[in-house]
Amino acid sequence: AVVDAFVKGDHAWIVKAMQNLFGFVMLIAFCAFVGSVLIGPGLLPRCYGPEFNAPTALFAAWGLYFIANAWRRANHVIVIGLGMVGRSAKYTLVECALAALFAWVGLKLYGVVGLWCGLAIATFFVSGWAYPFMIRGKMKEAEQGAVKDIDSGNLSPDASA
């Protein structure tokens, strides 16, 4: 739907769809974060026994990663819909390498809490930061009629370009 709206030049629909998507996804992510922090530490040992006792910090770190990943995925849907598959793949490779490094360092220094924080940091600071700029840039180009193609697919709001 995003590709269709983009090709037709319906930027208002894309913006509205993005607002709805981001609002819904982030609401779910925030609720998961709050729920895991408030309920997780008590629920885990009840379900699996007292040996499965985890600190609240672990649930908070996982929740931060969940929020980061939800933000990334929501932006990723729009980035792919706008045809920036190649650029997205490059950012994904960088993010995976940094995530592995940050998770390893976090695990060594702070245990599992550090691992989840390392994953969250890598996600926030690579695709979580870059994708919104990519989206904004592509939308600005399209509004100015400067989009020549979508990743060499020759789909353009201005077919004569």
Tab-separated table of N, CA and C in Angstrom:
chain	number	residue	atom	x	y	z
A	1	ALA	N	0.821	-1.187	0.000
A	1	ALA	CA	0.000	0.000	0.000
A	1	ALA	C	0.872	1.261	0.000
A	2	VAL	N	1.990	1.203	0.727
A	2	VAL	CA	2.883	2.367	0.777
A	2	VAL	C	3.480	2.616	-0.603
A	3	VAL	N	3.913	1.566	-1.277
A	3	VAL	CA	4.484	1.715	-2.622
A	3	VAL	C	3.448	2.329	-3.549
A	4	ASP	N	2.229	1.827	-3.512
A	4	ASP	CA	1.164	2.342	-4.369
A	4	ASP	C	0.913	3.820	-4.090
A	5	ALA	N	0.808	4.192	-2.819
A	5	ALA	CA	0.576	5.593	-2.463
A	5	ALA	C	1.757	6.462	-2.878
A	6	PHE	N	2.965	5.932	-2.732
A	6	PHE	CA	4.159	6.693	-3.094
A	6	PHE	C	4.208	6.943	-4.593
A	7	VAL	N	3.954	5.902	-5.371
A	7	VAL	CA	3.984	6.022	-6.831
A	7	VAL	C	2.909	6.997	-7.308
A	8	LYS	N	1.762	6.989	-6.659
A	8	LYS	CA	0.667	7.890	-7.029
A	8	LYS	C	0.844	9.294	-6.463
A	9	GLY	N	1.860	9.480	-5.636
A	9	GLY	CA	2.112	10.797	-5.069
A	9	GLY	C	1.193	11.158	-3.913
A	10	ASP	N	0.568	10.165	-3.298
A	10	ASP	CA	-0.352	10.410	-2.185
A	10	ASP	C	0.424	10.438	-0.868
A	11	HIS	N	1.182	11.507	-0.695
A	11	HIS	CA	2.045	11.620	0.473
A	11	HIS	C	1.253	11.821	1.752
A	12	ALA	N	0.104	12.460	1.659
A	12	ALA	CA	-0.734	12.655	2.849
A	12	ALA	C	-1.176	11.305	3.415
A	13	TRP	N	-1.500	10.350	2.525
A	13	TRP	CA	-1.908	9.029	3.002
A	13	TRP	C	-0.739	8.323	3.686
A	14	ILE	N	0.444	8.448	3.113
A	14	ILE	CA	1.622	7.805	3.707
A	14	ILE	C	1.889	8.367	5.098
A	15	VAL	N	1.807	9.680	5.231
A	15	VAL	CA	2.042	10.308	6.534
A	15	VAL	C	1.009	9.834	7.546
A	16	LYS	N	-0.253	9.788	7.150
A	16	LYS	CA	-1.317	9.319	8.053
A	16	LYS	C	-1.108	7.846	8.407
A	17	ALA	N	-0.748	7.027	7.437
A	17	ALA	CA	-0.492	5.608	7.698
A	17	ALA	C	0.688	5.448	8.656
A	18	MET	N	1.730	6.260	8.473
A	18	MET	CA	2.885	6.197	9.365
A	18	MET	C	2.493	6.580	10.783
A	19	GLN	N	1.708	7.635	10.927
A	19	GLN	CA	1.269	8.061	12.256
A	19	GLN	C	0.460	6.957	12.938
A	20	ASN	N	-0.445	6.339	12.194
A	20	ASN	CA	-1.244	5.252	12.759
A	20	ASN	C	-0.374	4.056	13.133
A	21	LEU	N	0.521	3.679	12.222
A	21	LEU	CA	1.409	2.547	12.474
A	21	LEU	C	2.284	2.795	13.695
A	22	PHE	N	2.965	3.942	13.716
A	22	PHE	CA	3.863	4.244	14.823
A	22	PHE	C	3.104	4.345	16.142
A	23	GLY	N	1.950	4.981	16.117
A	23	GLY	CA	1.160	5.111	17.341
A	23	GLY	C	0.749	3.758	17.898
A	24	PHE	N	0.252	2.884	17.026
A	24	PHE	CA	-0.207	1.568	17.455
A	24	PHE	C	0.946	0.695	17.928
A	25	VAL	N	2.006	0.641	17.139
A	25	VAL	CA	3.156	-0.207	17.480
A	25	VAL	C	3.812	0.258	18.776
A	26	MET	N	3.979	1.556	18.932
A	26	MET	CA	4.638	2.058	20.133
A	26	MET	C	3.753	1.904	21.366
A	27	LEU	N	2.449	1.988	21.198
A	27	LEU	CA	1.543	1.740	22.318
A	27	LEU	C	1.693	0.295	22.795
A	28	ILE	N	1.699	-0.632	21.867
A	28	ILE	CA	1.870	-2.042	22.223
A	28	ILE	C	3.235	-2.257	22.887
A	29	ALA	N	4.284	-1.665	22.341
A	29	ALA	CA	5.627	-1.839	22.898
A	29	ALA	C	5.711	-1.255	24.306
A	30	PHE	N	5.131	-0.090	24.498
A	30	PHE	CA	5.158	0.533	25.825
A	30	PHE	C	4.379	-0.314	26.834
A	31	CYS	N	3.223	-0.828	26.428
A	31	CYS	CA	2.430	-1.695	27.315
A	31	CYS	C	3.193	-2.974	27.650
A	32	ALA	N	3.901	-3.532	26.677
A	32	ALA	CA	4.710	-4.729	26.928
A	32	ALA	C	5.827	-4.414	27.924
A	33	PHE	N	6.443	-3.252	27.754
A	33	PHE	CA	7.497	-2.829	28.677
A	33	PHE	C	6.951	-2.697	30.097
A	34	VAL	N	5.891	-1.932	30.257
A	34	VAL	CA	5.307	-1.704	31.583
A	34	VAL	C	4.815	-3.023	32.184
A	35	GLY	N	4.128	-3.818	31.375
A	35	GLY	CA	3.621	-5.096	31.866
A	35	GLY	C	4.723	-6.034	32.301
A	36	SER	N	5.786	-6.100	31.522
A	36	SER	CA	6.879	-7.011	31.887
A	36	SER	C	7.578	-6.548	33.161
A	37	VAL	N	7.746	-5.236	33.330
A	37	VAL	CA	8.411	-4.717	34.526
A	37	VAL	C	7.535	-4.917	35.763
A	38	LEU	N	6.237	-4.674	35.620
A	38	LEU	CA	5.348	-4.770	36.774
A	38	LEU	C	4.949	-6.206	37.116
A	39	ILE	N	4.751	-7.033	36.116
A	39	ILE	CA	4.224	-8.376	36.341
A	39	ILE	C	5.290	-9.457	36.236
A	40	GLY	N	6.275	-9.265	35.361
A	40	GLY	CA	7.277	-10.294	35.089
A	40	GLY	C	8.016	-10.840	36.288
A	41	PRO	N	8.569	-9.974	37.168
A	41	PRO	CA	9.340	-10.509	38.298
A	41	PRO	C	8.532	-11.417	39.230
A	42	GLY	N	7.252	-11.169	39.367
A	42	GLY	CA	6.426	-12.023	40.219
A	42	GLY	C	5.861	-13.223	39.491
A	43	LEU	N	5.593	-13.057	38.205
A	43	LEU	CA	4.956	-14.120	37.423
A	43	LEU	C	5.929	-15.249	37.059
A	44	LEU	N	7.154	-14.902	36.732
A	44	LEU	CA	8.133	-15.903	36.310
A	44	LEU	C	8.336	-17.004	37.350
A	45	PRO	N	8.607	-16.658	38.626
A	45	PRO	CA	8.775	-17.741	39.602
A	45	PRO	C	7.475	-18.498	39.903
A	46	ARG	N	6.358	-17.843	39.768
A	46	ARG	CA	5.077	-18.534	39.986
A	46	ARG	C	4.820	-19.579	38.909
A	47	CYS	N	5.189	-19.254	37.694
A	47	CYS	CA	4.946	-20.173	36.575
A	47	CYS	C	5.966	-21.299	36.518
A	48	TYR	N	7.226	-20.988	36.800
A	48	TYR	CA	8.294	-21.960	36.565
A	48	TYR	C	9.036	-22.403	37.824
A	49	GLY	N	8.684	-21.855	38.961
A	49	GLY	CA	9.320	-22.240	40.212
A	49	GLY	C	10.257	-21.167	40.726
A	50	PRO	N	10.602	-21.248	41.999
A	50	PRO	CA	11.411	-20.196	42.631
A	50	PRO	C	12.829	-20.076	42.069
A	51	GLU	N	13.324	-21.124	41.439
A	51	GLU	CA	14.671	-21.028	40.852
A	51	GLU	C	14.702	-20.113	39.625
A	52	PHE	N	13.533	-19.770	39.095
A	52	PHE	CA	13.439	-18.851	37.957
A	52	PHE	C	13.099	-17.450	38.434
A	53	ASN	N	13.900	-16.958	39.319
A	53	ASN	CA	13.699	-15.628	39.871
A	53	ASN	C	14.611	-14.659	39.123
A	54	ALA	N	14.038	-13.625	38.539
A	54	ALA	CA	14.824	-12.657	37.768
A	54	ALA	C	14.565	-11.257	38.312
A	55	PRO	N	15.595	-10.422	38.321
A	55	PRO	CA	15.416	-9.061	38.842
A	55	PRO	C	14.581	-8.195	37.894
A	56	THR	N	13.986	-7.175	38.451
A	56	THR	CA	13.193	-6.241	37.660
A	56	THR	C	14.036	-5.605	36.562
A	57	ALA	N	15.306	-5.381	36.831
A	57	ALA	CA	16.200	-4.779	35.833
A	57	ALA	C	16.268	-5.617	34.565
A	58	LEU	N	16.200	-6.929	34.709
A	58	LEU	CA	16.225	-7.794	33.531
A	58	LEU	C	14.992	-7.555	32.661
A	59	PHE	N	13.839	-7.454	33.293
A	59	PHE	CA	12.605	-7.203	32.543
A	59	PHE	C	12.610	-5.802	31.936
A	60	ALA	N	13.186	-4.837	32.642
A	60	ALA	CA	13.276	-3.472	32.109
A	60	ALA	C	14.208	-3.431	30.902
A	61	ALA	N	15.336	-4.122	30.980
A	61	ALA	CA	16.282	-4.158	29.858
A	61	ALA	C	15.661	-4.835	28.650
A	62	TRP	N	14.956	-5.961	28.881
A	62	TRP	CA	14.265	-6.629	27.782
A	62	TRP	C	13.211	-5.697	27.198
A	63	GLY	N	12.488	-4.990	28.059
A	63	GLY	CA	11.461	-4.057	27.590
A	63	GLY	C	12.029	-2.938	26.739
A	64	LEU	N	13.203	-2.439	27.119
A	64	LEU	CA	13.852	-1.401	26.301
A	64	LEU	C	14.207	-1.950	24.923
A	65	TYR	N	14.717	-3.173	24.905
A	65	TYR	CA	15.021	-3.785	23.612
A	65	TYR	C	13.748	-3.982	22.799
A	66	PHE	N	12.676	-4.392	23.448
A	66	PHE	CA	11.411	-4.598	22.752
A	66	PHE	C	10.923	-3.290	22.137
A	67	ILE	N	11.018	-2.190	22.884
A	67	ILE	CA	10.622	-0.875	22.360
A	67	ILE	C	11.513	-0.490	21.182
A	68	ALA	N	12.815	-0.669	21.315
A	68	ALA	CA	13.750	-0.343	20.227
A	68	ALA	C	13.439	-1.154	18.983
A	69	ASN	N	13.188	-2.435	19.164
A	69	ASN	CA	12.920	-3.307	18.030
A	69	ASN	C	11.570	-2.975	17.393
A	70	ALA	N	10.574	-2.621	18.192
A	70	ALA	CA	9.277	-2.241	17.649
A	70	ALA	C	9.408	-0.961	16.812
A	71	TRP	N	10.167	0.008	17.322
A	71	TRP	CA	10.403	1.253	16.589
A	71	TRP	C	11.127	0.957	15.279
A	72	ARG	N	12.129	0.083	15.350
A	72	ARG	CA	12.875	-0.288	14.150
A	72	ARG	C	11.966	-0.954	13.133
A	73	ARG	N	11.176	-1.902	13.571
A	73	ARG	CA	10.307	-2.649	12.646
A	73	ARG	C	9.260	-1.751	12.005
A	74	ALA	N	8.675	-0.856	12.781
A	74	ALA	CA	7.677	0.058	12.217
A	74	ALA	C	8.311	0.946	11.148
A	75	ASN	N	9.481	1.468	11.438
A	75	ASN	CA	10.187	2.286	10.449
A	75	ASN	C	10.627	1.456	9.255
A	76	HIS	N	11.021	0.219	9.509
A	76	HIS	CA	11.481	-0.659	8.447
A	76	HIS	C	10.376	-0.920	7.428
A	77	VAL	N	9.160	-1.085	7.902
A	77	VAL	CA	8.018	-1.288	7.002
A	77	VAL	C	7.900	-0.121	6.029
A	78	ILE	N	8.033	1.085	6.526
A	78	ILE	CA	7.921	2.274	5.673
A	78	ILE	C	9.136	2.392	4.753
A	79	VAL	N	10.327	2.147	5.279
A	79	VAL	CA	11.548	2.216	4.463
A	79	VAL	C	11.453	1.255	3.277
A	80	ILE	N	11.017	0.032	3.528
A	80	ILE	CA	10.870	-0.951	2.456
A	80	ILE	C	9.780	-0.500	1.499
A	81	GLY	N	8.672	0.004	2.039
A	81	GLY	CA	7.577	0.479	1.190
A	81	GLY	C	7.981	1.634	0.296
A	82	LEU	N	8.930	2.435	0.742
A	82	LEU	CA	9.419	3.551	-0.068
A	82	LEU	C	10.542	3.118	-1.007
A	83	GLY	N	10.862	1.834	-0.992
A	83	GLY	CA	11.805	1.288	-1.963
A	83	GLY	C	13.266	1.390	-1.610
A	84	MET	N	13.580	1.599	-0.358
A	84	MET	CA	14.980	1.746	0.032
A	84	MET	C	15.531	0.437	0.593
A	85	VAL	N	15.352	-0.627	-0.155
A	85	VAL	CA	15.741	-1.962	0.292
A	85	VAL	C	17.259	-2.072	0.426
A	86	GLY	N	17.988	-1.611	-0.565
A	86	GLY	CA	19.443	-1.707	-0.538
A	86	GLY	C	20.056	-0.950	0.627
A	87	ARG	N	19.613	0.278	0.836
A	87	ARG	CA	20.127	1.070	1.954
A	87	ARG	C	19.761	0.420	3.282
A	88	SER	N	18.551	-0.104	3.352
A	88	SER	CA	18.099	-0.774	4.570
A	88	SER	C	18.980	-1.977	4.889
A	89	ALA	N	19.349	-2.729	3.881
A	89	ALA	CA	20.200	-3.911	4.089
A	89	ALA	C	21.565	-3.506	4.646
A	90	LYS	N	22.118	-2.412	4.148
A	90	LYS	CA	23.414	-1.943	4.653
A	90	LYS	C	23.324	-1.558	6.127
A	91	TYR	N	22.275	-0.838	6.493
A	91	TYR	CA	22.095	-0.472	7.898
A	91	TYR	C	21.874	-1.702	8.764
A	92	THR	N	21.172	-2.699	8.233
A	92	THR	CA	20.928	-3.928	8.978
A	92	THR	C	22.239	-4.661	9.247
A	93	LEU	N	23.127	-4.715	8.269
A	93	LEU	CA	24.430	-5.355	8.473
A	93	LEU	C	25.241	-4.648	9.556
A	94	VAL	N	25.268	-3.326	9.499
A	94	VAL	CA	26.000	-2.560	10.510
A	94	VAL	C	25.371	-2.779	11.883
A	95	GLU	N	24.044	-2.736	11.919
A	95	GLU	CA	23.353	-2.930	13.198
A	95	GLU	C	23.629	-4.311	13.786
A	96	CYS	N	23.611	-5.330	12.967
A	96	CYS	CA	23.876	-6.690	13.459
A	96	CYS	C	25.285	-6.804	14.028
A	97	ALA	N	26.251	-6.224	13.353
A	97	ALA	CA	27.630	-6.278	13.849
A	97	ALA	C	27.751	-5.538	15.181
A	98	LEU	N	27.169	-4.334	15.249
A	98	LEU	CA	27.228	-3.588	16.505
A	98	LEU	C	26.436	-4.265	17.608
A	99	ALA	N	25.292	-4.847	17.254
A	99	ALA	CA	24.479	-5.551	18.251
A	99	ALA	C	25.260	-6.707	18.853
A	100	ALA	N	25.953	-7.466	18.012
A	100	ALA	CA	26.752	-8.581	18.518
A	100	ALA	C	27.852	-8.075	19.446
A	101	LEU	N	28.520	-7.015	19.048
A	101	LEU	CA	29.592	-6.450	19.870
A	101	LEU	C	29.047	-5.898	21.185
A	102	PHE	N	28.015	-5.054	21.108
A	102	PHE	CA	27.454	-4.434	22.314
A	102	PHE	C	26.853	-5.484	23.246
A	103	ALA	N	26.194	-6.488	22.680
A	103	ALA	CA	25.600	-7.545	23.503
A	103	ALA	C	26.700	-8.340	24.211
A	104	TRP	N	27.787	-8.642	23.507
A	104	TRP	CA	28.889	-9.379	24.108
A	104	TRP	C	29.533	-8.577	25.237
A	105	VAL	N	29.804	-7.289	24.971
A	105	VAL	CA	30.400	-6.434	26.003
A	105	VAL	C	29.442	-6.297	27.181
A	106	GLY	N	28.174	-6.057	26.895
A	106	GLY	CA	27.183	-5.931	27.958
A	106	GLY	C	27.070	-7.190	28.789
A	107	LEU	N	27.115	-8.339	28.122
A	107	LEU	CA	27.036	-9.621	28.825
A	107	LEU	C	28.243	-9.810	29.740
A	108	LYS	N	29.420	-9.481	29.229
A	108	LYS	CA	30.640	-9.632	30.028
A	108	LYS	C	30.649	-8.689	31.241
A	109	LEU	N	30.160	-7.470	31.069
A	109	LEU	CA	30.220	-6.477	32.142
A	109	LEU	C	29.040	-6.550	33.107
A	110	TYR	N	27.830	-6.805	32.579
A	110	TYR	CA	26.621	-6.685	33.402
A	110	TYR	C	25.704	-7.900	33.340
A	111	GLY	N	26.133	-8.969	32.731
A	111	GLY	CA	25.304	-10.159	32.650
A	111	GLY	C	24.210	-10.011	31.606
A	112	VAL	N	23.116	-10.722	31.803
A	112	VAL	CA	22.024	-10.749	30.822
A	112	VAL	C	21.371	-9.376	30.678
A	113	VAL	N	21.325	-8.610	31.763
A	113	VAL	CA	20.783	-7.249	31.683
A	113	VAL	C	21.619	-6.426	30.702
A	114	GLY	N	22.921	-6.546	30.767
A	114	GLY	CA	23.816	-5.844	29.846
A	114	GLY	C	23.645	-6.297	28.414
A	115	LEU	N	23.386	-7.600	28.235
A	115	LEU	CA	23.150	-8.122	26.892
A	115	LEU	C	21.951	-7.429	26.261
A	116	TRP	N	20.823	-7.396	26.983
A	116	TRP	CA	19.614	-6.756	26.430
A	116	TRP	C	19.823	-5.263	26.215
A	117	CYS	N	20.538	-4.615	27.126
A	117	CYS	CA	20.822	-3.180	26.944
A	117	CYS	C	21.713	-2.951	25.725
A	118	GLY	N	22.687	-3.818	25.517
A	118	GLY	CA	23.547	-3.707	24.336
A	118	GLY	C	22.763	-3.847	23.048
A	119	LEU	N	21.841	-4.805	23.012
A	119	LEU	CA	20.990	-4.970	21.827
A	119	LEU	C	20.122	-3.746	21.603
A	120	ALA	N	19.555	-3.206	22.684
A	120	ALA	CA	18.696	-2.024	22.564
A	120	ALA	C	19.482	-0.816	22.057
A	121	ILE	N	20.669	-0.622	22.588
A	121	ILE	CA	21.497	0.519	22.182
A	121	ILE	C	21.847	0.426	20.695
A	122	ALA	N	22.270	-0.748	20.255
A	122	ALA	CA	22.618	-0.921	18.839
A	122	ALA	C	21.411	-0.655	17.948
A	123	THR	N	20.256	-1.129	18.356
A	123	THR	CA	19.041	-0.936	17.555
A	123	THR	C	18.635	0.529	17.513
A	124	PHE	N	18.624	1.186	18.674
A	124	PHE	CA	18.246	2.598	18.714
A	124	PHE	C	19.181	3.466	17.875
A	125	PHE	N	20.490	3.207	17.984
A	125	PHE	CA	21.451	4.116	17.382
A	125	PHE	C	21.859	3.788	15.960
A	126	VAL	N	21.351	2.715	15.402
A	126	VAL	CA	21.618	2.462	13.983
A	126	VAL	C	20.315	2.656	13.221
A	127	SER	N	19.529	1.624	13.083
A	127	SER	CA	18.304	1.753	12.285
A	127	SER	C	17.248	2.609	12.969
A	128	GLY	N	17.184	2.570	14.293
A	128	GLY	CA	16.205	3.391	15.005
A	128	GLY	C	16.428	4.875	14.801
A	129	TRP	N	17.663	5.240	14.530
A	129	TRP	CA	18.000	6.635	14.286
A	129	TRP	C	18.020	6.947	12.781
A	130	ALA	N	18.578	6.047	11.999
A	130	ALA	CA	18.774	6.313	10.568
A	130	ALA	C	17.483	6.219	9.762
A	131	TYR	N	16.630	5.241	10.057
A	131	TYR	CA	15.428	5.039	9.252
A	131	TYR	C	14.517	6.267	9.212
A	132	PRO	N	14.246	6.935	10.331
A	132	PRO	CA	13.402	8.136	10.233
A	132	PRO	C	13.997	9.208	9.314
A	133	PHE	N	15.317	9.352	9.333
A	133	PHE	CA	15.954	10.312	8.425
A	133	PHE	C	15.821	9.877	6.968
A	134	MET	N	15.962	8.575	6.731
A	134	MET	CA	15.794	8.058	5.367
A	134	MET	C	14.368	8.317	4.873
A	135	ILE	N	13.397	8.062	5.721
A	135	ILE	CA	11.993	8.271	5.353
A	135	ILE	C	11.743	9.741	5.064
A	136	ARG	N	12.190	10.598	5.961
A	136	ARG	CA	11.994	12.037	5.795
A	136	ARG	C	12.642	12.520	4.496
A	137	GLY	N	13.848	12.050	4.216
A	137	GLY	CA	14.538	12.459	2.989
A	137	GLY	C	13.815	12.007	1.732
A	138	LYS	N	13.354	10.760	1.713
A	138	LYS	CA	12.655	10.238	0.534
A	138	LYS	C	11.331	10.960	0.325
A	139	MET	N	10.618	11.253	1.415
A	139	MET	CA	9.347	11.972	1.299
A	139	MET	C	9.582	13.400	0.801
A	140	LYS	N	10.642	14.024	1.275
A	140	LYS	CA	10.960	15.385	0.836
A	140	LYS	C	11.313	15.401	-0.651
A	141	GLU	N	12.123	14.421	-1.075
A	141	GLU	CA	12.456	14.302	-2.501
A	141	GLU	C	11.190	14.127	-3.335
A	142	ALA	N	10.303	13.271	-2.881
A	142	ALA	CA	9.077	12.988	-3.631
A	142	ALA	C	8.183	14.218	-3.722
A	143	GLU	N	8.081	14.957	-2.637
A	143	GLU	CA	7.250	16.160	-2.643
A	143	GLU	C	7.808	17.217	-3.588
A	144	GLN	N	9.122	17.207	-3.775
A	144	GLN	CA	9.751	18.156	-4.683
A	144	GLN	C	9.848	17.607	-6.103
A	145	GLY	N	9.366	16.381	-6.311
A	145	GLY	CA	9.415	15.767	-7.636
A	145	GLY	C	10.796	15.319	-8.042
A	146	ALA	N	11.695	15.128	-7.063
A	146	ALA	CA	13.083	14.800	-7.369
A	146	ALA	C	13.376	13.308	-7.333
A	147	VAL	N	12.388	12.475	-7.040
A	147	VAL	CA	12.635	11.040	-6.964
A	147	VAL	C	12.749	10.484	-8.372
A	148	LYS	N	13.893	9.913	-8.679
A	148	LYS	CA	14.127	9.345	-10.003
A	148	LYS	C	13.688	7.898	-10.075
A	149	ASP	N	13.898	7.161	-9.005
A	149	ASP	CA	13.503	5.759	-8.979
A	149	ASP	C	13.404	5.288	-7.541
A	150	ILE	N	12.908	4.095	-7.391
A	150	ILE	CA	12.867	3.458	-6.086
A	150	ILE	C	13.803	2.273	-6.186
A	151	ASP	N	15.033	2.466	-5.659
A	151	ASP	CA	16.075	1.440	-5.725
A	151	ASP	C	16.196	0.854	-7.127
A	152	SER	N	16.287	1.705	-8.114
A	152	SER	CA	16.463	1.332	-9.530
A	152	SER	C	15.292	0.573	-10.125
A	153	GLY	N	14.125	0.636	-9.469
A	153	GLY	CA	12.932	-0.021	-9.982
A	153	GLY	C	12.175	0.883	-10.955
A	154	ASN	N	12.648	2.111	-11.158
A	154	ASN	CA	12.074	3.099	-12.056
A	154	ASN	C	10.591	3.363	-11.762
A	155	LEU	N	10.206	3.259	-10.492
A	155	LEU	CA	8.877	3.684	-10.078
A	155	LEU	C	9.027	5.123	-9.614
A	156	SER	N	8.255	6.017	-10.137
A	156	SER	CA	8.446	7.404	-9.801
A	156	SER	C	7.131	8.154	-9.827
A	157	PRO	N	6.939	9.076	-8.872
A	157	PRO	CA	5.763	9.937	-8.934
A	157	PRO	C	5.806	10.810	-10.187
A	158	ASP	N	7.003	11.103	-10.659
A	158	ASP	CA	7.177	11.904	-11.867
A	158	ASP	C	7.734	10.974	-12.953
A	159	ALA	N	6.840	10.328	-13.684
A	159	ALA	CA	7.233	9.294	-14.654
A	159	ALA	C	8.131	9.828	-15.747
A	160	SER	N	8.059	11.128	-16.032
A	160	SER	CA	8.881	11.686	-17.089
A	160	SER	C	10.323	11.911	-16.673
A	161	ALA	N	10.608	11.808	-15.372
A	161	ALA	CA	11.975	12.087	-14.860
A	161	ALA	C	12.907	10.941	-15.162
